Structure formats: structure tokens, C-alpha cells
PDB file of N, CA and C in Angstrom:
ATOM      1  N   UNK A  21       2.687 -48.580  80.714  1.00 58.00           N
ATOM      2  CA  UNK A  21       2.962 -47.940  79.444  1.00 58.00           C
ATOM      3  C   UNK A  21       2.752 -46.440  79.574  1.00 58.00           C
ATOM      4  N   UNK A  22       3.640 -45.691  79.022  1.00 80.00           N
ATOM      5  CA  UNK A  22       3.605 -44.241  79.055  1.00 80.00           C
ATOM      6  C   UNK A  22       2.553 -43.729  78.063  1.00 80.00           C
ATOM      7  N   UNK A  23       1.481 -43.102  78.551  1.00 83.00           N
ATOM      8  CA  UNK A  23       0.383 -42.637  77.689  1.00 83.00           C
ATOM      9  C   UNK A  23       0.841 -41.536  76.741  1.00 83.00           C
ATOM     10  N   UNK A  24       1.727 -40.669  77.197  1.00 83.00           N
ATOM     11  CA  UNK A  24       2.233 -39.598  76.332  1.00 83.00           C
ATOM     12  C   UNK A  24       3.089 -40.186  75.199  1.00 83.00           C
ATOM     13  N   UNK A  25       3.852 -41.182  75.542  1.00 81.00           N
ATOM     14  CA  UNK A  25       4.666 -41.847  74.519  1.00 81.00           C
ATOM     15  C   UNK A  25       3.784 -42.533  73.491  1.00 81.00           C
ATOM     16  N   UNK A  26       2.715 -43.150  73.956  1.00 80.00           N
ATOM     17  CA  UNK A  26       1.773 -43.813  73.058  1.00 80.00           C
ATOM     18  C   UNK A  26       1.074 -42.791  72.163  1.00 80.00           C
ATOM     19  N   UNK A  27       0.691 -41.648  72.729  1.00 84.00           N
ATOM     20  CA  UNK A  27       0.038 -40.595  71.943  1.00 84.00           C
ATOM     21  C   UNK A  27       0.986 -40.084  70.850  1.00 84.00           C
ATOM     22  N   UNK A  28       2.247 -39.930  71.197  1.00 84.00           N
ATOM     23  CA  UNK A  28       3.236 -39.476  70.218  1.00 84.00           C
ATOM     24  C   UNK A  28       3.382 -40.515  69.106  1.00 84.00           C
ATOM     25  N   UNK A  29       3.385 -41.796  69.479  1.00 80.00           N
ATOM     26  CA  UNK A  29       3.465 -42.859  68.479  1.00 80.00           C
ATOM     27  C   UNK A  29       2.255 -42.805  67.543  1.00 80.00           C
ATOM     28  N   UNK A  30       1.078 -42.567  68.100  1.00 81.00           N
ATOM     29  CA  UNK A  30      -0.138 -42.503  67.287  1.00 81.00           C
ATOM     30  C   UNK A  30      -0.058 -41.327  66.314  1.00 81.00           C
ATOM     31  N   UNK A  31       0.404 -40.180  66.785  1.00 85.00           N
ATOM     32  CA  UNK A  31       0.548 -39.025  65.897  1.00 85.00           C
ATOM     33  C   UNK A  31       1.542 -39.317  64.772  1.00 85.00           C
ATOM     34  N   UNK A  32       2.634 -39.957  65.127  1.00 83.00           N
ATOM     35  CA  UNK A  32       3.623 -40.325  64.112  1.00 83.00           C
ATOM     36  C   UNK A  32       3.007 -41.290  63.109  1.00 83.00           C
ATOM     37  N   UNK A  33       2.229 -42.242  63.612  1.00 80.00           N
ATOM     38  CA  UNK A  33       1.575 -43.220  62.744  1.00 80.00           C
ATOM     39  C   UNK A  33       0.590 -42.539  61.795  1.00 80.00           C
ATOM     40  N   UNK A  34      -0.140 -41.552  62.293  1.00 84.00           N
ATOM     41  CA  UNK A  34      -1.092 -40.845  61.442  1.00 84.00           C
ATOM     42  C   UNK A  34      -0.375 -40.144  60.294  1.00 84.00           C
ATOM     43  N   UNK A  35       0.753 -39.526  60.576  1.00 85.00           N
ATOM     44  CA  UNK A  35       1.524 -38.867  59.518  1.00 85.00           C
ATOM     45  C   UNK A  35       2.055 -39.893  58.526  1.00 85.00           C
ATOM     46  N   UNK A  36       2.553 -41.006  59.055  1.00 83.00           N
ATOM     47  CA  UNK A  36       3.061 -42.059  58.177  1.00 83.00           C
ATOM     48  C   UNK A  36       1.926 -42.641  57.331  1.00 83.00           C
ATOM     49  N   UNK A  37       0.730 -42.754  57.903  1.00 82.00           N
ATOM     50  CA  UNK A  37      -0.422 -43.276  57.162  1.00 82.00           C
ATOM     51  C   UNK A  37      -0.790 -42.321  56.028  1.00 82.00           C
ATOM     52  N   UNK A  38      -0.737 -41.026  56.296  1.00 84.00           N
ATOM     53  CA  UNK A  38      -1.018 -40.046  55.249  1.00 84.00           C
ATOM     54  C   UNK A  38       0.023 -40.155  54.137  1.00 84.00           C
ATOM     55  N   UNK A  39       1.282 -40.317  54.522  1.00 86.00           N
ATOM     56  CA  UNK A  39       2.349 -40.490  53.538  1.00 86.00           C
ATOM     57  C   UNK A  39       2.131 -41.779  52.739  1.00 86.00           C
ATOM     58  N   UNK A  40       1.677 -42.820  53.423  1.00 86.00           N
ATOM     59  CA  UNK A  40       1.423 -44.097  52.767  1.00 86.00           C
ATOM     60  C   UNK A  40       0.326 -43.959  51.719  1.00 86.00           C
ATOM     61  N   UNK A  41      -0.728 -43.224  52.036  1.00 84.00           N
ATOM     62  CA  UNK A  41      -1.809 -43.027  51.073  1.00 84.00           C
ATOM     63  C   UNK A  41      -1.283 -42.382  49.797  1.00 84.00           C
ATOM     64  N   UNK A  42      -0.386 -41.425  49.952  1.00 87.00           N
ATOM     65  CA  UNK A  42       0.228 -40.789  48.787  1.00 87.00           C
ATOM     66  C   UNK A  42       1.087 -41.797  48.031  1.00 87.00           C
ATOM     67  N   UNK A  43       1.849 -42.598  48.763  1.00 86.00           N
ATOM     68  CA  UNK A  43       2.710 -43.598  48.142  1.00 86.00           C
ATOM     69  C   UNK A  43       1.890 -44.617  47.350  1.00 86.00           C
ATOM     70  N   UNK A  44       0.735 -45.005  47.875  1.00 87.00           N
ATOM     71  CA  UNK A  44      -0.085 -46.024  47.214  1.00 87.00           C
ATOM     72  C   UNK A  44      -0.578 -45.564  45.849  1.00 87.00           C
ATOM     73  N   UNK A  45      -0.643 -44.249  45.638  1.00 88.00           N
ATOM     74  CA  UNK A  45      -1.005 -43.741  44.311  1.00 88.00           C
ATOM     75  C   UNK A  45       0.055 -44.084  43.270  1.00 88.00           C
ATOM     76  N   UNK A  46       1.292 -44.273  43.720  1.00 90.00           N
ATOM     77  CA  UNK A  46       2.380 -44.565  42.801  1.00 90.00           C
ATOM     78  C   UNK A  46       2.716 -46.035  42.667  1.00 90.00           C
ATOM     79  N   UNK A  47       2.086 -46.882  43.490  1.00 90.00           N
ATOM     80  CA  UNK A  47       2.348 -48.324  43.421  1.00 90.00           C
ATOM     81  C   UNK A  47       1.416 -48.925  42.374  1.00 90.00           C
ATOM     82  N   UNK A  48       1.998 -49.477  41.321  1.00 93.00           N
ATOM     83  CA  UNK A  48       1.199 -50.072  40.258  1.00 93.00           C
ATOM     84  C   UNK A  48       1.251 -51.592  40.335  1.00 93.00           C
ATOM     85  N   UNK A  49       0.102 -52.218  40.145  1.00 94.00           N
ATOM     86  CA  UNK A  49      -0.006 -53.674  40.078  1.00 94.00           C
ATOM     87  C   UNK A  49      -0.699 -54.023  38.768  1.00 94.00           C
ATOM     88  N   UNK A  50      -0.430 -55.213  38.273  1.00 96.00           N
ATOM     89  CA  UNK A  50      -1.065 -55.657  37.037  1.00 96.00           C
ATOM     90  C   UNK A  50      -1.753 -56.986  37.284  1.00 96.00           C
ATOM     91  N   UNK A  51      -3.028 -57.039  36.912  1.00 96.00           N
ATOM     92  CA  UNK A  51      -3.797 -58.275  36.994  1.00 96.00           C
ATOM     93  C   UNK A  51      -3.998 -58.802  35.582  1.00 96.00           C
ATOM     94  N   UNK A  52      -4.094 -60.106  35.459  1.00 96.00           N
ATOM     95  CA  UNK A  52      -4.229 -60.695  34.129  1.00 96.00           C
ATOM     96  C   UNK A  52      -5.221 -61.841  34.145  1.00 96.00           C
ATOM     97  N   UNK A  53      -5.720 -62.162  32.958  1.00 96.00           N
ATOM     98  CA  UNK A  53      -6.589 -63.320  32.782  1.00 96.00           C
ATOM     99  C   UNK A  53      -6.400 -63.835  31.359  1.00 96.00           C
ATOM    100  N   UNK A  54      -6.973 -64.992  31.107  1.00 94.00           N
ATOM    101  CA  UNK A  54      -6.879 -65.567  29.767  1.00 94.00           C
ATOM    102  C   UNK A  54      -5.443 -65.827  29.349  1.00 94.00           C
ATOM    103  N   UNK A  55      -4.619 -66.273  30.315  1.00 95.00           N
ATOM    104  CA  UNK A  55      -3.226 -66.550  30.003  1.00 95.00           C
ATOM    105  C   UNK A  55      -2.443 -65.312  29.601  1.00 95.00           C
ATOM    106  N   UNK A  56      -2.885 -64.159  30.094  1.00 95.00           N
ATOM    107  CA  UNK A  56      -2.197 -62.907  29.796  1.00 95.00           C
ATOM    108  C   UNK A  56      -2.767 -62.171  28.593  1.00 95.00           C
ATOM    109  N   UNK A  57      -3.835 -62.701  28.007  1.00 95.00           N
ATOM    110  CA  UNK A  57      -4.424 -62.032  26.843  1.00 95.00           C
ATOM    111  C   UNK A  57      -5.182 -60.766  27.240  1.00 95.00           C
ATOM    112  N   UNK A  58      -5.538 -60.663  28.517  1.00 96.00           N
ATOM    113  CA  UNK A  58      -6.156 -59.444  29.056  1.00 96.00           C
ATOM    114  C   UNK A  58      -5.359 -59.060  30.285  1.00 96.00           C
ATOM    115  N   UNK A  59      -4.938 -57.796  30.339  1.00 96.00           N
ATOM    116  CA  UNK A  59      -4.247 -57.326  31.542  1.00 96.00           C
ATOM    117  C   UNK A  59      -4.764 -55.950  31.924  1.00 96.00           C
ATOM    118  N   UNK A  60      -4.797 -55.723  33.227  1.00 95.00           N
ATOM    119  CA  UNK A  60      -5.278 -54.463  33.786  1.00 95.00           C
ATOM    120  C   UNK A  60      -4.200 -53.954  34.734  1.00 95.00           C
ATOM    121  N   UNK A  61      -3.873 -52.681  34.615  1.00 96.00           N
ATOM    122  CA  UNK A  61      -2.923 -52.049  35.519  1.00 96.00           C
ATOM    123  C   UNK A  61      -3.680 -51.041  36.360  1.00 96.00           C
ATOM    124  N   UNK A  62      -3.436 -51.086  37.685  1.00 94.00           N
ATOM    125  CA  UNK A  62      -4.087 -50.140  38.584  1.00 94.00           C
ATOM    126  C   UNK A  62      -3.142 -49.775  39.711  1.00 94.00           C
ATOM    127  N   UNK A  63      -3.494 -48.688  40.399  1.00 91.00           N
ATOM    128  CA  UNK A  63      -2.708 -48.295  41.558  1.00 91.00           C
ATOM    129  C   UNK A  63      -3.116 -49.164  42.736  1.00 91.00           C
ATOM    130  N   UNK A  64      -2.304 -49.147  43.785  1.00 89.00           N
ATOM    131  CA  UNK A  64      -2.633 -49.908  44.984  1.00 89.00           C
ATOM    132  C   UNK A  64      -3.859 -49.329  45.690  1.00 89.00           C
ATOM    133  N   UNK A  65      -4.292 -48.146  45.274  1.00 87.00           N
ATOM    134  CA  UNK A  65      -5.519 -47.567  45.815  1.00 87.00           C
ATOM    135  C   UNK A  65      -6.739 -47.957  44.979  1.00 87.00           C
ATOM    136  N   UNK A  66      -6.526 -48.678  43.873  1.00 88.00           N
ATOM    137  CA  UNK A  66      -7.636 -49.186  43.074  1.00 88.00           C
ATOM    138  C   UNK A  66      -8.015 -48.356  41.863  1.00 88.00           C
ATOM    139  N   UNK A  67      -7.223 -47.354  41.517  1.00 90.00           N
ATOM    140  CA  UNK A  67      -7.512 -46.556  40.328  1.00 90.00           C
ATOM    141  C   UNK A  67      -6.961 -47.277  39.103  1.00 90.00           C
ATOM    142  N   UNK A  68      -7.834 -47.599  38.142  1.00 93.00           N
ATOM    143  CA  UNK A  68      -7.416 -48.304  36.936  1.00 93.00           C
ATOM    144  C   UNK A  68      -6.649 -47.330  36.049  1.00 93.00           C
ATOM    145  N   UNK A  69      -5.456 -47.750  35.644  1.00 94.00           N
ATOM    146  CA  UNK A  69      -4.589 -46.909  34.824  1.00 94.00           C
ATOM    147  C   UNK A  69      -4.459 -47.406  33.388  1.00 94.00           C
ATOM    148  N   UNK A  70      -4.711 -48.690  33.169  1.00 95.00           N
ATOM    149  CA  UNK A  70      -4.564 -49.202  31.823  1.00 95.00           C
ATOM    150  C   UNK A  70      -5.231 -50.545  31.625  1.00 95.00           C
ATOM    151  N   UNK A  71      -5.550 -50.836  30.379  1.00 95.00           N
ATOM    152  CA  UNK A  71      -6.174 -52.093  29.983  1.00 95.00           C
ATOM    153  C   UNK A  71      -5.533 -52.517  28.676  1.00 95.00           C
ATOM    154  N   UNK A  72      -5.124 -53.772  28.590  1.00 95.00           N
ATOM    155  CA  UNK A  72      -4.514 -54.283  27.370  1.00 95.00           C
ATOM    156  C   UNK A  72      -5.257 -55.546  26.944  1.00 95.00           C
ATOM    157  N   UNK A  73      -5.627 -55.588  25.667  1.00 95.00           N
ATOM    158  CA  UNK A  73      -6.339 -56.736  25.108  1.00 95.00           C
ATOM    159  C   UNK A  73      -5.546 -57.294  23.933  1.00 95.00           C
ATOM    160  N   UNK A  74      -5.384 -58.605  23.897  1.00 95.00           N
ATOM    161  CA  UNK A  74      -4.774 -59.240  22.739  1.00 95.00           C
ATOM    162  C   UNK A  74      -5.760 -59.112  21.572  1.00 95.00           C
ATOM    163  N   UNK A  75      -5.264 -58.744  20.408  1.00 94.00           N
ATOM    164  CA  UNK A  75      -6.114 -58.528  19.238  1.00 94.00           C
ATOM    165  C   UNK A  75      -6.932 -59.767  18.864  1.00 94.00           C
ATOM    166  N   UNK A  76      -6.446 -60.945  19.198  1.00 93.00           N
ATOM    167  CA  UNK A  76      -7.179 -62.170  18.852  1.00 93.00           C
ATOM    168  C   UNK A  76      -8.505 -62.277  19.598  1.00 93.00           C
ATOM    169  N   UNK A  77      -8.682 -61.486  20.646  1.00 92.00           N
ATOM    170  CA  UNK A  77      -9.926 -61.525  21.418  1.00 92.00           C
ATOM    171  C   UNK A  77     -11.026 -60.655  20.819  1.00 92.00           C
ATOM    172  N   UNK A  78     -10.696 -59.865  19.833  1.00 92.00           N
ATOM    173  CA  UNK A  78     -11.662 -58.929  19.262  1.00 92.00           C
ATOM    174  C   UNK A  78     -12.505 -59.593  18.178  1.00 92.00           C
ATOM    175  N   UNK A  79     -13.257 -60.592  18.602  1.00 92.00           N
ATOM    176  CA  UNK A  79     -14.147 -61.339  17.710  1.00 92.00           C
ATOM    177  C   UNK A  79     -15.577 -61.033  18.149  1.00 92.00           C
ATOM    178  N   UNK A  80     -16.395 -60.439  17.261  1.00 90.00           N
ATOM    179  CA  UNK A  80     -17.749 -60.033  17.653  1.00 90.00           C
ATOM    180  C   UNK A  80     -18.592 -61.135  18.302  1.00 90.00           C
ATOM    181  N   UNK A  81     -18.456 -62.360  17.846  1.00 93.00           N
ATOM    182  CA  UNK A  81     -19.265 -63.450  18.397  1.00 93.00           C
ATOM    183  C   UNK A  81     -18.820 -63.868  19.797  1.00 93.00           C
ATOM    184  N   UNK A  82     -17.659 -63.406  20.246  1.00 91.00           N
ATOM    185  CA  UNK A  82     -17.122 -63.801  21.546  1.00 91.00           C
ATOM    186  C   UNK A  82     -17.087 -62.635  22.530  1.00 91.00           C
ATOM    187  N   UNK A  83     -18.015 -61.712  22.374  1.00 92.00           N
ATOM    188  CA  UNK A  83     -18.088 -60.522  23.223  1.00 92.00           C
ATOM    189  C   UNK A  83     -18.197 -60.885  24.704  1.00 92.00           C
ATOM    190  N   UNK A  84     -19.011 -61.855  25.044  1.00 93.00           N
ATOM    191  CA  UNK A  84     -19.208 -62.240  26.443  1.00 93.00           C
ATOM    192  C   UNK A  84     -17.931 -62.814  27.053  1.00 93.00           C
ATOM    193  N   UNK A  85     -17.182 -63.565  26.271  1.00 93.00           N
ATOM    194  CA  UNK A  85     -15.920 -64.124  26.763  1.00 93.00           C
ATOM    195  C   UNK A  85     -14.959 -62.990  27.095  1.00 93.00           C
ATOM    196  N   UNK A  86     -14.869 -61.999  26.210  1.00 93.00           N
ATOM    197  CA  UNK A  86     -13.989 -60.858  26.442  1.00 93.00           C
ATOM    198  C   UNK A  86     -14.415 -60.102  27.696  1.00 93.00           C
ATOM    199  N   UNK A  87     -15.704 -59.897  27.861  1.00 93.00           N
ATOM    200  CA  UNK A  87     -16.201 -59.200  29.060  1.00 93.00           C
ATOM    201  C   UNK A  87     -15.828 -59.966  30.326  1.00 93.00           C
ATOM    202  N   UNK A  88     -15.983 -61.284  30.300  1.00 94.00           N
ATOM    203  CA  UNK A  88     -15.616 -62.107  31.459  1.00 94.00           C
ATOM    204  C   UNK A  88     -14.120 -62.020  31.756  1.00 94.00           C
ATOM    205  N   UNK A  89     -13.302 -62.021  30.714  1.00 95.00           N
ATOM    206  CA  UNK A  89     -11.859 -61.921  30.900  1.00 95.00           C
ATOM    207  C   UNK A  89     -11.460 -60.564  31.488  1.00 95.00           C
ATOM    208  N   UNK A  90     -12.129 -59.510  31.065  1.00 95.00           N
ATOM    209  CA  UNK A  90     -11.843 -58.172  31.607  1.00 95.00           C
ATOM    210  C   UNK A  90     -12.200 -58.125  33.084  1.00 95.00           C
ATOM    211  N   UNK A  91     -13.361 -58.656  33.434  1.00 95.00           N
ATOM    212  CA  UNK A  91     -13.769 -58.684  34.843  1.00 95.00           C
ATOM    213  C   UNK A  91     -12.770 -59.494  35.672  1.00 95.00           C
ATOM    214  N   UNK A  92     -12.345 -60.638  35.156  1.00 96.00           N
ATOM    215  CA  UNK A  92     -11.390 -61.468  35.891  1.00 96.00           C
ATOM    216  C   UNK A  92     -10.058 -60.739  36.074  1.00 96.00           C
ATOM    217  N   UNK A  93      -9.597 -60.044  35.046  1.00 95.00           N
ATOM    218  CA  UNK A  93      -8.338 -59.300  35.151  1.00 95.00           C
ATOM    219  C   UNK A  93      -8.470 -58.149  36.151  1.00 95.00           C
ATOM    220  N   UNK A  94      -9.606 -57.472  36.148  1.00 95.00           N
ATOM    221  CA  UNK A  94      -9.844 -56.401  37.124  1.00 95.00           C
ATOM    222  C   UNK A  94      -9.828 -56.949  38.547  1.00 95.00           C
ATOM    223  N   UNK A  95     -10.488 -58.068  38.755  1.00 95.00           N
ATOM    224  CA  UNK A  95     -10.511 -58.667  40.092  1.00 95.00           C
ATOM    225  C   UNK A  95      -9.117 -59.119  40.531  1.00 95.00           C
ATOM    226  N   UNK A  96      -8.336 -59.642  39.601  1.00 95.00           N
ATOM    227  CA  UNK A  96      -6.969 -60.056  39.914  1.00 95.00           C
ATOM    228  C   UNK A  96      -6.132 -58.837  40.317  1.00 95.00           C
ATOM    229  N   UNK A  97      -6.247 -57.768  39.552  1.00 95.00           N
ATOM    230  CA  UNK A  97      -5.500 -56.545  39.871  1.00 95.00           C
ATOM    231  C   UNK A  97      -5.951 -55.966  41.206  1.00 95.00           C
ATOM    232  N   UNK A  98      -7.248 -55.993  41.468  1.00 93.00           N
ATOM    233  CA  UNK A  98      -7.765 -55.458  42.731  1.00 93.00           C
ATOM    234  C   UNK A  98      -7.206 -56.242  43.919  1.00 93.00           C
ATOM    235  N   UNK A  99      -7.173 -57.563  43.804  1.00 94.00           N
ATOM    236  CA  UNK A  99      -6.638 -58.391  44.889  1.00 94.00           C
ATOM    237  C   UNK A  99      -5.161 -58.075  45.120  1.00 94.00           C
ATOM    238  N   UNK A 100      -4.407 -57.885  44.048  1.00 94.00           N
ATOM    239  CA  UNK A 100      -2.995 -57.545  44.183  1.00 94.00           C
ATOM    240  C   UNK A 100      -2.826 -56.155  44.798  1.00 94.00           C
ATOM    241  N   UNK A 101      -3.680 -55.223  44.422  1.00 92.00           N
ATOM    242  CA  UNK A 101      -3.611 -53.873  44.977  1.00 92.00           C
ATOM    243  C   UNK A 101      -3.896 -53.897  46.475  1.00 92.00           C
ATOM    244  N   UNK A 102      -4.887 -54.678  46.879  1.00 91.00           N
ATOM    245  CA  UNK A 102      -5.216 -54.782  48.303  1.00 91.00           C
ATOM    246  C   UNK A 102      -4.067 -55.407  49.087  1.00 91.00           C
ATOM    247  N   UNK A 103      -3.433 -56.427  48.511  1.00 91.00           N
ATOM    248  CA  UNK A 103      -2.283 -57.056  49.179  1.00 91.00           C
ATOM    249  C   UNK A 103      -1.131 -56.067  49.325  1.00 91.00           C
ATOM    250  N   UNK A 104      -0.859 -55.303  48.267  1.00 90.00           N
ATOM    251  CA  UNK A 104       0.234 -54.322  48.319  1.00 90.00           C
ATOM    252  C   UNK A 104      -0.040 -53.276  49.387  1.00 90.00           C
ATOM    253  N   UNK A 105      -1.269 -52.792  49.471  1.00 87.00           N
ATOM    254  CA  UNK A 105      -1.632 -51.793  50.480  1.00 87.00           C
ATOM    255  C   UNK A 105      -1.524 -52.383  51.879  1.00 87.00           C
ATOM    256  N   UNK A 106      -1.983 -53.616  52.039  1.00 86.00           N
ATOM    257  CA  UNK A 106      -1.934 -54.266  53.346  1.00 86.00           C
ATOM    258  C   UNK A 106      -0.491 -54.490  53.799  1.00 86.00           C
ATOM    259  N   UNK A 107       0.372 -54.913  52.881  1.00 87.00           N
ATOM    260  CA  UNK A 107       1.777 -55.128  53.229  1.00 87.00           C
ATOM    261  C   UNK A 107       2.429 -53.836  53.696  1.00 87.00           C
ATOM    262  N   UNK A 108       2.127 -52.742  53.020  1.00 83.00           N
ATOM    263  CA  UNK A 108       2.719 -51.466  53.401  1.00 83.00           C
ATOM    264  C   UNK A 108       2.161 -50.979  54.734  1.00 83.00           C
ATOM    265  N   UNK A 109       0.903 -51.252  54.993  1.00 80.00           N
ATOM    266  CA  UNK A 109       0.312 -50.852  56.276  1.00 80.00           C
ATOM    267  C   UNK A 109       0.927 -51.659  57.417  1.00 80.00           C
ATOM    268  N   UNK A 110       1.199 -52.947  57.178  1.00 80.00           N
ATOM    269  CA  UNK A 110       1.837 -53.768  58.207  1.00 80.00           C
ATOM    270  C   UNK A 110       3.227 -53.250  58.530  1.00 80.00           C
ATOM    271  N   UNK A 111       3.952 -52.805  57.510  1.00 79.00           N
ATOM    272  CA  UNK A 111       5.270 -52.219  57.741  1.00 79.00           C
ATOM    273  C   UNK A 111       5.145 -50.959  58.597  1.00 79.00           C
ATOM    274  N   UNK A 112       4.106 -50.204  58.339  1.00 73.00           N
ATOM    275  CA  UNK A 112       3.882 -48.945  59.039  1.00 73.00           C
ATOM    276  C   UNK A 112       3.570 -49.156  60.512  1.00 73.00           C
ATOM    277  N   UNK A 113       2.828 -50.218  60.839  1.00 70.00           N
ATOM    278  CA  UNK A 113       2.383 -50.423  62.219  1.00 70.00           C
ATOM    279  C   UNK A 113       3.322 -51.299  63.038  1.00 70.00           C
ATOM    280  N   UNK A 114       4.462 -51.708  62.464  1.00 73.00           N
ATOM    281  CA  UNK A 114       5.430 -52.492  63.227  1.00 73.00           C
ATOM    282  C   UNK A 114       5.873 -51.698  64.445  1.00 73.00           C
ATOM    283  N   UNK A 115       5.908 -52.362  65.573  1.00 65.00           N
ATOM    284  CA  UNK A 115       6.388 -51.712  66.786  1.00 65.00           C
ATOM    285  C   UNK A 115       5.311 -51.014  67.584  1.00 65.00           C
ATOM    286  N   UNK A 116       4.139 -50.808  67.008  1.00 62.00           N
ATOM    287  CA  UNK A 116       3.045 -50.194  67.747  1.00 62.00           C
ATOM    288  C   UNK A 116       2.332 -51.291  68.526  1.00 62.00           C
ATOM    289  N   UNK A 117       2.154 -51.118  69.827  1.00 61.00           N
ATOM    290  CA  UNK A 117       1.558 -52.178  70.651  1.00 61.00           C
ATOM    291  C   UNK A 117       0.052 -52.306  70.449  1.00 61.00           C
ATOM    292  N   UNK A 118      -0.345 -52.911  69.337  1.00 59.00           N
ATOM    293  CA  UNK A 118      -1.762 -53.115  69.034  1.00 59.00           C
ATOM    294  C   UNK A 118      -2.161 -54.548  69.359  1.00 59.00           C
ATOM    295  N   UNK A 119      -3.372 -54.739  69.872  1.00 59.00           N
ATOM    296  CA  UNK A 119      -3.851 -56.102  70.088  1.00 59.00           C
ATOM    297  C   UNK A 119      -3.966 -56.838  68.747  1.00 59.00           C
ATOM    298  N   UNK A 120      -3.779 -58.152  68.730  1.00 60.00           N
ATOM    299  CA  UNK A 120      -3.888 -58.914  67.474  1.00 60.00           C
ATOM    300  C   UNK A 120      -5.242 -58.684  66.811  1.00 60.00           C
ATOM    301  N   UNK A 121      -5.213 -58.450  65.508  1.00 60.00           N
ATOM    302  CA  UNK A 121      -6.440 -58.264  64.739  1.00 60.00           C
ATOM    303  C   UNK A 121      -6.955 -56.835  64.704  1.00 60.00           C
ATOM    304  N   UNK A 122      -6.416 -55.964  65.529  1.00 54.00           N
ATOM    305  CA  UNK A 122      -6.889 -54.577  65.562  1.00 54.00           C
ATOM    306  C   UNK A 122      -6.329 -53.821  64.359  1.00 54.00           C
ATOM    307  N   UNK A 123      -7.175 -53.065  63.701  1.00 57.00           N
ATOM    308  CA  UNK A 123      -6.748 -52.269  62.551  1.00 57.00           C
ATOM    309  C   UNK A 123      -6.930 -50.795  62.889  1.00 57.00           C
ATOM    310  N   UNK A 124      -6.008 -49.992  62.413  1.00 54.00           N
ATOM    311  CA  UNK A 124      -6.097 -48.559  62.642  1.00 54.00           C
ATOM    312  C   UNK A 124      -7.073 -47.936  61.651  1.00 54.00           C
ATOM    313  N   UNK A 125      -7.773 -46.875  62.052  1.00 51.00           N
ATOM    314  CA  UNK A 125      -8.811 -46.279  61.206  1.00 51.00           C
ATOM    315  C   UNK A 125      -8.274 -45.311  60.158  1.00 51.00           C
ATOM    316  N   UNK A 126      -7.075 -45.472  59.687  1.00 45.00           N
ATOM    317  CA  UNK A 126      -6.563 -44.572  58.651  1.00 45.00           C
ATOM    318  C   UNK A 126      -5.888 -45.317  57.548  1.00 45.00           C
TER     319      UNK A 126
END
């Protein structure tokens, strides 16, 4: 394997990774819970952009249920954001001769 060619590939990958980080700011995912009564929108980088609650959940005696639903929706959105980021990173590293399971540090 040509070491100079590999170094050039790594430099190209680093630039693409930087571009990907910028792109992930614009990728929005939505997580939901309670049959869609709670939804959370966040970027693929994990920044929460919005929260929507069905008005029927605003019952003072059911505060704990609402809190649990919000946490579940956040976790759902986070899992989707991580999947979206991972899918884009896999696209980025196609063709780079990496050993199975190895992840790049960017």
C-alpha cells in the first residue's frame, strides 16, 4: 500500500469529517413517546430544537407521567440522532482501508 496515497486519503477524510460535523447541525430527527403525545426535535449532533406536548397531558396530578414521557421522547430522539450521524460517517469512510471495528477519531 502506498503510504503517501493513504496519507492523502486521511487528509481528505478529515476535511470530509469536518464538513460532516457542519452537516449534522442541519439534520433534524424527531423522537416521540406516548403514542405521539410528546415529541422532541433535535439535530443529529444532539442539540434539542423543539418540544411538543399534547394539551391533554397538562394535568397537574399527572406531572410524573409527563416527565417520564418527555424523557422517553428525548431518548428516542437521541437514538435516532446517533443513528443518523453513524450512517453519514459510514458513507464518509467507504473505500478507506480500515480494519473491521476501527473508528476514526473525528
